XYZ file of C-alpha atoms in Angstrom:
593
model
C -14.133 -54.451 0.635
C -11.650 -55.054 -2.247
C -13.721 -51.779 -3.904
C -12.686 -49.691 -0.917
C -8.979 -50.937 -0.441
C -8.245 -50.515 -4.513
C -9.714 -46.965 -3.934
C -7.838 -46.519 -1.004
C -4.617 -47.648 -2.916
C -5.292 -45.598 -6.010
C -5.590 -42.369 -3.479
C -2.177 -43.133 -2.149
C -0.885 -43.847 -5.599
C -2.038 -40.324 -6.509
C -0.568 -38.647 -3.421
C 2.502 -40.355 -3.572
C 2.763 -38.633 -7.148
C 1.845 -35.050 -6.432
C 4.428 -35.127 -3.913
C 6.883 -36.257 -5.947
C 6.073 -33.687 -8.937
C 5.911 -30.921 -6.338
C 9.573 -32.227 -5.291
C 10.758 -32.046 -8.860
C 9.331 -28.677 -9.361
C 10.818 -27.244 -6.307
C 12.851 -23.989 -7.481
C 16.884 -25.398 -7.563
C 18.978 -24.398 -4.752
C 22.364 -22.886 -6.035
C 26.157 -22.728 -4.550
C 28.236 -20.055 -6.034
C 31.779 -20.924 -5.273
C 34.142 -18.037 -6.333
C 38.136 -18.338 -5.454
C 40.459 -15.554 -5.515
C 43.241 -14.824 -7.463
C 42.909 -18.565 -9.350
C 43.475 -18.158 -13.102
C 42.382 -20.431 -15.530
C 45.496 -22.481 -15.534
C 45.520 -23.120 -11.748
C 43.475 -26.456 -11.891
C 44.525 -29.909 -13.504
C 41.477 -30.306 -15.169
C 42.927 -27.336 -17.323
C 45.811 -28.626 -17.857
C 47.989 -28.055 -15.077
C 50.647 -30.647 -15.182
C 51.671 -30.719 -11.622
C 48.516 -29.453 -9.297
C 46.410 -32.419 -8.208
C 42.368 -31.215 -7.958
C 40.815 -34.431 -8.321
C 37.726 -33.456 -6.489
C 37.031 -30.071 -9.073
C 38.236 -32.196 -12.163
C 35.415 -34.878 -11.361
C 32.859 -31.813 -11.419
C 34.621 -30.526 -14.299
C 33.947 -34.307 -15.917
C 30.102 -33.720 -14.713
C 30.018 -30.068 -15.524
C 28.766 -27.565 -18.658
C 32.451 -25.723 -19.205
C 32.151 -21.873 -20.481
C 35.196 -21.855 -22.438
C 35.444 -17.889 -22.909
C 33.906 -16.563 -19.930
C 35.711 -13.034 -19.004
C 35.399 -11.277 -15.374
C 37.439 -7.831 -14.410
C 41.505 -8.428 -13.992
C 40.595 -7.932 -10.300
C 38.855 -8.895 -7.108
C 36.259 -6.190 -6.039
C 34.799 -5.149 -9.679
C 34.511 -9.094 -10.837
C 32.490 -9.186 -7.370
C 30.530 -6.293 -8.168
C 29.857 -7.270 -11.050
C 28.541 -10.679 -10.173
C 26.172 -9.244 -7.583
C 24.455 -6.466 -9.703
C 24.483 -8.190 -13.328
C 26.172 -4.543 -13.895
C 29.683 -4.057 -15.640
C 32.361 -2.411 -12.801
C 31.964 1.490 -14.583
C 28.147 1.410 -14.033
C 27.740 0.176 -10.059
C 30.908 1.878 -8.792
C 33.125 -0.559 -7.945
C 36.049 -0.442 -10.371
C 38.991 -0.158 -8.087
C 40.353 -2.589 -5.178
C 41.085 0.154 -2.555
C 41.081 4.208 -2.239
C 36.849 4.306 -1.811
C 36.190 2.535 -5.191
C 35.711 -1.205 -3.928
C 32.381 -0.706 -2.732
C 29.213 -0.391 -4.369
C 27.649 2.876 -5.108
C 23.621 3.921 -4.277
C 22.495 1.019 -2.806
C 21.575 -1.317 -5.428
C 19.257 -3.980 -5.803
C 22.013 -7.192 -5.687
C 21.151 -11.147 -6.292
C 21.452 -12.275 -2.935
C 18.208 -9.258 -2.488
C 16.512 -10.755 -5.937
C 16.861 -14.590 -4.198
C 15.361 -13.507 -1.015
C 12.216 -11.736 -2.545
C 11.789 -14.854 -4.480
C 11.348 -16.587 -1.210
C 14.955 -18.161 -0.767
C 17.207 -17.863 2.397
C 20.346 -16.497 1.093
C 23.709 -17.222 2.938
C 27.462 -15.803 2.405
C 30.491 -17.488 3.718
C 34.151 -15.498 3.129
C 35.383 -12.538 1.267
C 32.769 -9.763 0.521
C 35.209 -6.768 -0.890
C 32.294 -4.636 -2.030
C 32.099 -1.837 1.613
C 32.315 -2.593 5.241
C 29.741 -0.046 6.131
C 26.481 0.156 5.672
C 24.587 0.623 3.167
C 26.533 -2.005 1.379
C 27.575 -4.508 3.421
C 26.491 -8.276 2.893
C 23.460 -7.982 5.165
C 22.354 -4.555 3.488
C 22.437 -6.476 0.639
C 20.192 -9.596 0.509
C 21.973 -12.136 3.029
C 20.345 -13.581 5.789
C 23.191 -14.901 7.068
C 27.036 -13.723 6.951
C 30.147 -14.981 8.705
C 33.006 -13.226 6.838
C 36.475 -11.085 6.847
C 36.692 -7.389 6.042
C 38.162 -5.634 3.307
C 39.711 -7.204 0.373
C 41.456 -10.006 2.232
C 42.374 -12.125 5.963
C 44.556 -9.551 7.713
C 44.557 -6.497 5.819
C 44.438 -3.343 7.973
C 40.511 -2.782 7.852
C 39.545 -6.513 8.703
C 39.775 -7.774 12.183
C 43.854 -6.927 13.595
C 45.330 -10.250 14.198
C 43.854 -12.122 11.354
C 46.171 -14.660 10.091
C 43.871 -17.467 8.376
C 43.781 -19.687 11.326
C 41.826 -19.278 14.337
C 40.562 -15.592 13.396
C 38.036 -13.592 14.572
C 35.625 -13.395 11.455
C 32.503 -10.765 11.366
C 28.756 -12.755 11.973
C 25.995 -10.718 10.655
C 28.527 -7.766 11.252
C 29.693 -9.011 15.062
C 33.073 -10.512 15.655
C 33.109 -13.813 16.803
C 35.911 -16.250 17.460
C 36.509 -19.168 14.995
C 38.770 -22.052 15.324
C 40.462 -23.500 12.194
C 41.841 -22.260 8.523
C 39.949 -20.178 7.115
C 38.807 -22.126 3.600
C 37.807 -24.557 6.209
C 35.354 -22.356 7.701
C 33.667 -20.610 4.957
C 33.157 -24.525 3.953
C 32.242 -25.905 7.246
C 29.841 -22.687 7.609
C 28.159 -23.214 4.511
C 27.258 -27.266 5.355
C 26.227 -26.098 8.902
C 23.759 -23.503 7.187
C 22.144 -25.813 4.246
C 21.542 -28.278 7.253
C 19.693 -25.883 8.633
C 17.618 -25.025 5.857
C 17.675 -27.491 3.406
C 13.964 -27.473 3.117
C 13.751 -24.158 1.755
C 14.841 -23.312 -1.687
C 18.724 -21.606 -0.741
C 21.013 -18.742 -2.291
C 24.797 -19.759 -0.866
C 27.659 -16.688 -2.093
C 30.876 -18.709 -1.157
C 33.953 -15.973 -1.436
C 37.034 -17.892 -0.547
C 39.950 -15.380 0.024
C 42.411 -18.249 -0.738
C 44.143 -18.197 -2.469
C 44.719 -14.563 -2.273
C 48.207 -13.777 -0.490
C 49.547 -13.792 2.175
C 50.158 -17.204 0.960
C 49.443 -19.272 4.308
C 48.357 -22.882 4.424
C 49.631 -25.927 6.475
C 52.386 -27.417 5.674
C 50.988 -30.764 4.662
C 49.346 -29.199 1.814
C 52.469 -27.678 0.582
C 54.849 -30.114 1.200
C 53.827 -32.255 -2.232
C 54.751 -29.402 -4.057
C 58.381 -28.185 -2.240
C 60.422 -29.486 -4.934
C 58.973 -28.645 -8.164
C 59.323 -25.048 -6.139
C 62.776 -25.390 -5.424
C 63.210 -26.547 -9.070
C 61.493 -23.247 -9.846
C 59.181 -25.197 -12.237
C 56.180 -23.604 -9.806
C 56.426 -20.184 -8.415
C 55.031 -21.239 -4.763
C 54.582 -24.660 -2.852
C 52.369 -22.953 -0.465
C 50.449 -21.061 -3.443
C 49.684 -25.009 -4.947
C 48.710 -25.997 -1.077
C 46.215 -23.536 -1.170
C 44.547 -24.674 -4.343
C 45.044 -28.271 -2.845
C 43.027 -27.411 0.108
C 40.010 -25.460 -1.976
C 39.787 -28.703 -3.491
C 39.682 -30.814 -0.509
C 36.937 -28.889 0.485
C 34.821 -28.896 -2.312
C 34.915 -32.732 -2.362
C 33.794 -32.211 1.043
C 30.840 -30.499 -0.012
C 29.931 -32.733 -2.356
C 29.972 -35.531 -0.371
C 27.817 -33.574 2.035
C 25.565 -32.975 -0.869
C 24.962 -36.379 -2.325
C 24.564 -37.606 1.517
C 21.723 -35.098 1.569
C 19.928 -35.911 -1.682
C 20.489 -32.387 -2.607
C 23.010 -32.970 -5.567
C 20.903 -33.201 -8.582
C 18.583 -29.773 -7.818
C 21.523 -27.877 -6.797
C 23.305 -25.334 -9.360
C 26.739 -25.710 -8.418
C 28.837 -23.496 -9.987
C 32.685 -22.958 -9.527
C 34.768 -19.990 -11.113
C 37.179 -17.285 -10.101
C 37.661 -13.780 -9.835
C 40.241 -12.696 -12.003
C 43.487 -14.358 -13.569
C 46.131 -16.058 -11.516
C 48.264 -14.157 -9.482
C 51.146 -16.572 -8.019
C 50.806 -19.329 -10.801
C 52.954 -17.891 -13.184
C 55.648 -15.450 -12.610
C 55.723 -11.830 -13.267
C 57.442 -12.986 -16.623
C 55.131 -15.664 -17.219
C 58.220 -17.599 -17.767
C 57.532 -19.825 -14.523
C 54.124 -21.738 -13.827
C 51.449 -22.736 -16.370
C 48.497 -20.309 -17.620
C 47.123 -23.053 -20.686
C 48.886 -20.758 -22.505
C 47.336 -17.370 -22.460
C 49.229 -13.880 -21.950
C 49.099 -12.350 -18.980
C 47.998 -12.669 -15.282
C 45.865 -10.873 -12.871
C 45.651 -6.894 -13.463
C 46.446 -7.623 -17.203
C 43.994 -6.600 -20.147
C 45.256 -9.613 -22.125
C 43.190 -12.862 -21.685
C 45.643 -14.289 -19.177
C 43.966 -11.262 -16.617
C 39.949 -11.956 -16.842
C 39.527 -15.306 -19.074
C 38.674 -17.955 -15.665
C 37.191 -20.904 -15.445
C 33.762 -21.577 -15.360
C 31.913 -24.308 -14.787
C 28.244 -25.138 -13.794
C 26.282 -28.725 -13.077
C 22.855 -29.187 -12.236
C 21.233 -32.462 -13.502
C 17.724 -31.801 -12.423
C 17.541 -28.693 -15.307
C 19.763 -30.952 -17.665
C 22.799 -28.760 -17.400
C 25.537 -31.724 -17.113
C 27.488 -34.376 -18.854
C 30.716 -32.830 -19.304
C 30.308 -30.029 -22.126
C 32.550 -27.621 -23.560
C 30.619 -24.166 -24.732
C 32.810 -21.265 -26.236
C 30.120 -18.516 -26.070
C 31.653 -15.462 -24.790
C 30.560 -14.774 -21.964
C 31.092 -12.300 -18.855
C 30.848 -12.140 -14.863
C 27.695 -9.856 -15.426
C 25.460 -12.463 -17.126
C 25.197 -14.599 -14.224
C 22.384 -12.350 -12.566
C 20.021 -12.655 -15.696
C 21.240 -16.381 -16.118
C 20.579 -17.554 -12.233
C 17.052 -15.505 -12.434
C 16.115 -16.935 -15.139
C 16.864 -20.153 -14.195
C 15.443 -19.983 -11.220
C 12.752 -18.757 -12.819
C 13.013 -15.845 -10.512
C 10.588 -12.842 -10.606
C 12.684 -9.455 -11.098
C 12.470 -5.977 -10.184
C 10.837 -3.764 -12.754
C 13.482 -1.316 -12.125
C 16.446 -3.485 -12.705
C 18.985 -2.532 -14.984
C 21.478 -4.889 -15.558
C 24.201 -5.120 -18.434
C 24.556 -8.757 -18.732
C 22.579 -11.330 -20.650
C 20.720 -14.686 -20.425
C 22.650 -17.660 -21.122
C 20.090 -19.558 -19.915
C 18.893 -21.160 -23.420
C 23.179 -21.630 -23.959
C 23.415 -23.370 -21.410
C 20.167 -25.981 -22.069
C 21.388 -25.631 -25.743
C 18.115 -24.361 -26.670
C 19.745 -21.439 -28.493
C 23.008 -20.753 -30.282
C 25.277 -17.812 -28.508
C 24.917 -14.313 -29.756
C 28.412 -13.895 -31.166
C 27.924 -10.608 -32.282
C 27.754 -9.111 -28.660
C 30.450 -7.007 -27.163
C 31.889 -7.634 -23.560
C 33.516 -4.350 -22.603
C 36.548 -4.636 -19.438
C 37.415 -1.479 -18.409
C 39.697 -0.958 -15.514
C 41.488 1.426 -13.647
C 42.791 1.156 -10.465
C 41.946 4.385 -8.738
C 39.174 6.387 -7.367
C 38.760 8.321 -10.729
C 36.551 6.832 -13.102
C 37.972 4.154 -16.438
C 39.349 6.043 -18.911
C 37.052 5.471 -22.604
C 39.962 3.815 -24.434
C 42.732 3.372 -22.067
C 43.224 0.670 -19.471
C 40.394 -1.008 -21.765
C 40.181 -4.593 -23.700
C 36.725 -5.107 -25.970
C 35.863 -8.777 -26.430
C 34.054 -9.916 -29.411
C 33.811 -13.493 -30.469
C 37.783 -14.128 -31.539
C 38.784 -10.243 -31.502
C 40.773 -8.397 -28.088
C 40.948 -4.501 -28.554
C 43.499 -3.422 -26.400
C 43.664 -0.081 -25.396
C 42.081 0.917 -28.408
C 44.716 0.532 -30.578
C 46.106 -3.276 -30.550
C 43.464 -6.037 -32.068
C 44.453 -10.044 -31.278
C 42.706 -12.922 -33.377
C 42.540 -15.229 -30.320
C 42.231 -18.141 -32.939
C 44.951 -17.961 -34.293
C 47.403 -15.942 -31.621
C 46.209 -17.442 -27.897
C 49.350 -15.161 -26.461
C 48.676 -12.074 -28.232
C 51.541 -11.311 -29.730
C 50.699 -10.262 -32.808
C 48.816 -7.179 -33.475
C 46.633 -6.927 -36.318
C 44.958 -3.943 -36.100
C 46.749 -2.614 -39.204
C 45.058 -5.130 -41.149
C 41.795 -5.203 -39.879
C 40.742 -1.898 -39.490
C 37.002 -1.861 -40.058
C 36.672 -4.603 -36.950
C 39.062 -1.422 -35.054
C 36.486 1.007 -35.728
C 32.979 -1.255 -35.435
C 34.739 -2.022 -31.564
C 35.286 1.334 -30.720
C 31.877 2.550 -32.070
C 30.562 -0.336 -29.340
C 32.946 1.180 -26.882
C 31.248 4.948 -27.663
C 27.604 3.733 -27.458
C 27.658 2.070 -24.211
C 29.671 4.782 -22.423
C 27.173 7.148 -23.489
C 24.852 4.810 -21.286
C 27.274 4.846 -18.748
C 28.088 8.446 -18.032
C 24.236 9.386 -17.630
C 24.458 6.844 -14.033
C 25.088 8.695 -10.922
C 27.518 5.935 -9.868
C 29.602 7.243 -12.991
C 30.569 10.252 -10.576
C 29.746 9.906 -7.331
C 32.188 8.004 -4.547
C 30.293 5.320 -2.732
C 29.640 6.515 0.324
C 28.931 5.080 4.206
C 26.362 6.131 5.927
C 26.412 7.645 9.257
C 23.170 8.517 11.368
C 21.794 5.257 10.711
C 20.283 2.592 13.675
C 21.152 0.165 11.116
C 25.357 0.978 11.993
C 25.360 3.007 14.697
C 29.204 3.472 14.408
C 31.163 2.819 11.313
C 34.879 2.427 10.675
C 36.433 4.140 7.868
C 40.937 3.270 7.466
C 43.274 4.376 5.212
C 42.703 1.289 3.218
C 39.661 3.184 1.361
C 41.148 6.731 1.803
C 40.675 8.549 -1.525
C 44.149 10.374 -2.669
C 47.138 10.128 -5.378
C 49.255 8.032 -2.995
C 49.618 4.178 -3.388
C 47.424 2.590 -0.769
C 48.618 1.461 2.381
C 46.113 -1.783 2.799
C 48.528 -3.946 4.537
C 48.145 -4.626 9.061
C 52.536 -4.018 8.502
C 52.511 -1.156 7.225
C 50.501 0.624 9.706
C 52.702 -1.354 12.412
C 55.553 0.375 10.730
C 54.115 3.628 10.467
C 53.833 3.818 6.371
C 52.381 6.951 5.692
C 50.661 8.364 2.466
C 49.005 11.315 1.855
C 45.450 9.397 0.876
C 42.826 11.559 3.686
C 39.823 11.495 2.090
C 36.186 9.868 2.648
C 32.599 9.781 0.820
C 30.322 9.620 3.528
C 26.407 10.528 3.886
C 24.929 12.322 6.897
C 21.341 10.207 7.487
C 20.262 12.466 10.203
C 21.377 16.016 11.252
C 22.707 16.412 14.518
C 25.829 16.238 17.081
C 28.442 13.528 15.645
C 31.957 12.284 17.662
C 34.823 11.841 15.435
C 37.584 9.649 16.522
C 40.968 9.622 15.120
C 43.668 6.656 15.964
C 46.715 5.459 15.306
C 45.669 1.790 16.114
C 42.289 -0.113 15.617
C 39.886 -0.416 18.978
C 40.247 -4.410 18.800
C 44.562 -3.626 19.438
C 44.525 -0.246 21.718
C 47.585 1.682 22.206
C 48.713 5.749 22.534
C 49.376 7.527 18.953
C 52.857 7.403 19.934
C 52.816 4.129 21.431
C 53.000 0.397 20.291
C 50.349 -2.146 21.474
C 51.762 -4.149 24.490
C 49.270 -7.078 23.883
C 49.273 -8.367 19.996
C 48.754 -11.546 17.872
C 50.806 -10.200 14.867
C 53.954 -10.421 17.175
C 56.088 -11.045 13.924
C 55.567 -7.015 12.853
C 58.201 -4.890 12.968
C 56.762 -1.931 15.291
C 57.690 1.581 14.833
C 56.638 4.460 16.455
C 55.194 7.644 15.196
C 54.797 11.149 16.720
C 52.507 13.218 15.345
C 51.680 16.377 17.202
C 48.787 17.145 16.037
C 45.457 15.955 14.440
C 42.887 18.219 12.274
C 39.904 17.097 10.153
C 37.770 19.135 7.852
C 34.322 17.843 6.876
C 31.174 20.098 6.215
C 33.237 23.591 6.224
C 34.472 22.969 9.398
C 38.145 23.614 9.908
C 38.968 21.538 13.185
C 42.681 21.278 14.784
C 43.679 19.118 18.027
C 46.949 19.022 20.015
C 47.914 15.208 20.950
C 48.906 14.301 24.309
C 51.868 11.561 25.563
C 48.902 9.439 26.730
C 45.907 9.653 23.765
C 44.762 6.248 22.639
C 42.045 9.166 19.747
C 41.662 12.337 19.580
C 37.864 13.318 19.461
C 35.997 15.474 17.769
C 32.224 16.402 18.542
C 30.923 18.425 15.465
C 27.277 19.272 14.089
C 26.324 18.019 10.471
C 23.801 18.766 8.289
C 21.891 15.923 6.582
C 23.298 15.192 2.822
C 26.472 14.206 1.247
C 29.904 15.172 1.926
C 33.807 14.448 2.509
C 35.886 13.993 5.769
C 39.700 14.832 5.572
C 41.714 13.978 8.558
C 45.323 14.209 8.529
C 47.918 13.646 11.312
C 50.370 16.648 11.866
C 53.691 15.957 12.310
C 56.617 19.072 11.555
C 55.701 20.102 8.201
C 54.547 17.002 7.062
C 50.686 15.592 7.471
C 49.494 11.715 6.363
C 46.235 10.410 6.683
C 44.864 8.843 9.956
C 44.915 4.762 9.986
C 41.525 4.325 11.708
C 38.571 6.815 11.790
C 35.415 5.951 14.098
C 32.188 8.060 13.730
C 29.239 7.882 15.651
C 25.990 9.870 16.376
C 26.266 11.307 19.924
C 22.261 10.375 21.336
């Protein structure tokens, strides 16, 4: 009897310990936080001698810090970037409006690399990289998507009304009502989603727009910070609220975590999108920025040098660490896959690198890599040299032309270039090579493009917002209540099936209906300033077809039914009014059955 119950206990003993390893060798589930518009001064854990983050600064305590870690100097090609491992000039996305913030061809993202790996792969806020399909968030890998349009809460191609509380966000592409701030319910989301599958190995993509402008937040999260405002020591109270609220929420989640027993095999990682743009003034003379040059859209470190930081105990990537490997938005594909010990695509190009062995300390950095950030904020492609900054170890080459020693000038005020010319000349021979690469990808030259023809969209939505043209955008819900007009007419689309298409031109989106001439009598942006306009005429050209329709007193669109040939092509609408045409506001296009 004793024999049987020792064997008995020995059996359990045994079971009890495979279940246990096969815990500890379940694949880590990983949270991607990424804010916008933070820069790398915007946190006291950086330095920030008035902003109170205590929740991020006890991660940061926890954390592995990447000290130089560089992403674009704005929103939609940092995003890009992080979702194809490829820098902005090779996937298409370079640009934040005018058809270049979306991703060209269709690629293979991480969120699809996660989910072939056997994760369920979630997204919660600001997407930026197309609103149609083929690139939308659930063309793209995610299972599950509650988000805003565009490149931010209320501009003129997300849902009309949008003011960051109680919005009407887009689930798995259908607009549903949502009650609170909207930080608080990309947060909220994500804890309702790991409760539902915290069994399963998870991908979470959490976008915040905040805090992106407008700059709207309750008042008790601004109020701490009203009079170092007023003392103009800060550029905005409700700028710090913002940040104050982020944090709230992320000690939220970690709460949720630890109550969960998920904290130690998670990889939480927090960073931002590009450098700060309301926590330092245009002059830099107001605000904090740990002392770099520059803020977002700049070339100078202040622009794309964010924070970075990553925990996760279980794969002994803790305890508080400072690396300063450079390191880039694009090497977090190859790092994550890695980690997760994730099987790739044999087709997958990608431009980043591992940092995997960094980040264990297994390996020293390659410092003799070069990080390349070139920008340009228009539908034509980066120029070579222009609009550029090349990153290697200590050096910043600016434009071609102006080289920084970041150890010994953090502002970049002193160019050396002069001096060092052989370190010129071995950056811009970097700079050839790899463009050489670049110009051979089809995304190099072609516009991204939305499909139509598809049972996967049946109708898509193309606005002004990602019109392609010389004009400055017009990506703001005021301006098209005020009638801004630009000459910007132009759209990439992609015919999937030939046959009979309507084309629907309007003055106001169909979620705020009103005439062309008219102003919507029913509207939740009631603090607009509505003007009217009066064109007399609307004419598109797509496919060499010349159309031309008058407008009546009483048209809410103007329709046109035309036949299209499968393949690529452009659609150019254009009100008519005088002597003077603009682009239409809202375009709808669907397949007539």
């Amino acid at each position: 009897m004793k024999k049987i119950a020792l064997i008995l206990t020995l059996c359990l003993f045994v079971n009890l310990y495979s279940q246990q390893k096969a815990i500890n060798q379940k694949q880590p589930n990983v949270i991607l936080i990424l804010t916008d518009d933070q820069g790398i001064g915007d946190l006291a854990c950086q330095g920030n001698p008035w902003l109170k983050t205590p929740n991020i600064d006890s991660f940061y305590k926890q954390a592995v810090r990447m000290t130089d870690f560089h992403v674009s100097p704005l929103c939609a090609p940092t995003r890009g970037a992080l979702m194809t491992g490829r820098y902005p000039i090779n996937n298409g996305a370079w640009a934040t409006y005018k058809g270049r913030d979306a991703l060209s061809g269709n690629p293979s993202t991480i969120a699809d690399i996660f989910s072939q790996n056997g994760y369920i792969t979630g997204m919660f806020g600001k997407w930026h990289l197309g609103d149609n399909y083929p690139v939308r968030p659930t063309d793209s890998g995610f299972d599950v998507v509650v988000q805003h349009k565009a490149g931010g809460v209320g501009e003129l191609s997300d849902y009309w009304g949008n003011n960051y509380f109680n919005d009407t966000y887009f689930v798995n592409n259908e607009p549903k009502q949502f009650q609170g701030y909207c930080t608080d319910v990309w947060f909220d989301q994500t804890m309702q989603f790991i409760t539902k599958n915290k069994d399963k190995p998870f991908f979470i993509y959490l976008p915040t727009n905040a805090p992106h402008g407008p700059l709207y937040v309750e008042e008790k999260y601004a109020k701490p910070y009203r009079e170092l405002a007023k003392n103009k020591q800060i550029v905005s109270a409700e700028y710090y609220g913002m940040l104050a609220n982020i944090d709230e929420n992320f000690g939220k989640l970690e709460a949720f975590l630890k109550k969960n027993k998920l904290t130690d095999n998670t990889i939480l990682i927090y960073m931002t999108d590009n450098g700060t743009a309301n926590g330092i003034s245009p002059d830099g003379k107001i605000g904090y920025n740990k002392g770099y040059n520059g803020r977002k859209g700049s070339k100078t470190d202040g622009g794309h040098r964010v924070p970075f930081f990553i925990r996760w105990k279980d794969g002994k990537i803790s305890g508080g660490k400072d690396l300063d490997a450079t390191a880039a938005h694009v090497d977090l594909l190859p790092t994550l896959a890695s980690l997760c010990n994730l099987t790739m695509p044999k087709n997958q190009q990608m431009d980043g690198i591992d940092l995997g062995p960094v980040l264990l300390q297994k390996e020293k950095a390659n410092q003799d890599r070069t990080v390349f950030v070139h920008n340009r904020q228009d539908w034509r492609p980066p120029m070579d040299v222009d609009e550029t900054c090349l990153i290697k170890d200590n050096w910043r080459l600016i434009n071609g032309k102006e080289l920084y020693d970041m150890n010994t000038d953090k502002m970049q005020k002193n160019d050396i270039a002069a001096q060092h010319p052989a370190i010129v000349q071995q950056l811009l021979a970097n700079n050839s090579n790899f463009l050489i690469h670049t110009k051979t990808n089809p995304e190099y030259y072609q516009m991204p493009a939305a499909i139509i023809g598809n049972p996967e969209q049946k109708e898509i939505k193309l606005t002004i917002q990602h019109a392609i043209g010389d004009d400055d955008g017009i990506w703001k819900s005021e301006q098209v209540a005020e009638g801004m007009k630009n000459s910007n007419n132009m759209h990439a689309i992609e015919v999937a099936k030939k046959g009979k298409y309507r084309i629907s031109c309007r003055r106001w989106p169909k979620e705020c209906p009103a005439e062309i001439w008219g102003i919507p009598n029913e509207n939740p942006k009631n603090w607009f300033t509505y003007k009217t306009i009066k064109p007399t005429k609307v004419r598109i050209q797509i496919q060499s077809q010349l159309l031309e329709k008058q407008i009546q007193k009483e048209d809410v669109e103007v329709n046109f039914e035309v036949n299209l040939e499968k393949g690529k092509t452009f659609l150019a609408n254009d009100f008519i009014e005088g002597k003077n045409k603009y682009g239409v506001y809202y375009t709808y296009i669907s397949l007539i059955e």
